[in-house]
Amino acid sequence: MIDRGWGCGWRNAQMLVSAMLMRSTEWRESLFGGCGYVPDIGSLQAWLEAAWHAGFDVEGCAQFGGSVQQSLRWIGTTEVISLLRVFRIRAQFIDFVGTHSAHNIFRPQHLGSLHHSIACDLCKRRPIEGIRHTSLAVPDYDLCDHCIRDPRAQHAGPFESHGTAPIHLGVKCSMCEVENILGVRYRSKKKNPQVDMCSRCVDFSQTTWGGRYVRVMVPEGDQDLENENRHRRLIEWIWNYFSSGFPEQGRGVVHTARLPLYFQHEGHSRTVVGIERYKKANGGIYHNLLILDPGIPDSTLEEALTLGQKWQQLVKRGPHTLRKPEYQLTYIEDGLVPENEMDVMKRLGPADTISS
């Protein structure tokens, strides 16, 4: 892939243009002089320069020195907007600003306490989640609920405990059979059969059965929920965009007439082609964005779709992947911009700024 590392913006613009050419005769006749096909990257670079020279995005033009042809310069939202608006396309974008922390006021109670900016002095995990143990003998010495049992912690005792422990809903200790493990969950590395232990039973299990375990501090699936909360307005907007005009009830795949969305964040861009909503065992509603990523080789995706294997790993992106603080979505409104409004379209800015 000759444009790997810099071509994502151009490739996503091509995907959006491809959908537009198939969707509307009006757009097809307006885009790129009515050629009727998707230009290659070199041609798109020339068209972008033409947009700049026509007065679109003066600031962006200055940043690039007015030239991108025969270069490896990557582009972002405003360049794609300029590339489309010069052809009277009603291209708009929205800024989405997430909460400052995924661990916020929407944090479910069963996740337990979160001790901001406090690291465990043994395992170095930051922040400590669940119970925090503060030494009364050693200044500024804190341990998580797992490391308090470590022999290396004895010199710092006694400890004072703060906070509430997380609850692993639906997970039962394989030894004492207590429902909904409280505190640290210890999950066996051996997958079949799956063995889970609470903190009271894990030492006996390791001694008697020789088991090896991975500690799970945060209930599984809840990182998805927290990131949904962090960028909930972004996910809501995408859901409403694709589901508008369709009943809430019913299952299965719904095909809409909506165009894809150009999806930008710092350092990369992708194309959103849909969204999936489902309910997990804990009752929470979750979403997956359906995304085409130019960073994935075409041959890899084609093979996965042809074989019907592992394609979901390449297309579906859960909320846990929304780690960036800010995102931008570019969408296309119907129709063309009247000639007498084109000067206004040359000045670029978000149609809206939405904070979660």
Coordinates of C-alpha atoms in Angstrom, one line a residue, residues 24 77 87 122 140 160 209 218 227-228 243 247-248 254 265 274 283 303 319:
S24 CA -27.5 11.3 -6.8
T77 CA -11.5 17.3 7.9
F87 CA -18.3 21.6 -6.3
L122 CA 3.7 -2.0 44.2
D140 CA 2.4 8.6 50.8
E160 CA -6.5 2.2 56.4
W209 CA -4.5 -26.8 42.0
V218 CA -12.6 -3.6 36.4
N227 CA -16.3 5.1 26.9
E228 CA -19.9 5.1 25.7
S243 CA -31.7 5.1 12.2
P247 CA -38.9 2.2 13.9
E248 CA -37.1 1.5 17.1
V254 CA -31.6 -2.2 8.3
H265 CA -9.5 12.2 15.1
G274 CA -23.2 2.1 10.0
G283 CA -28.8 -5.1 30.9
E303 CA -10.6 -12.3 2.1
P319 CA -16.7 2.1 22.5

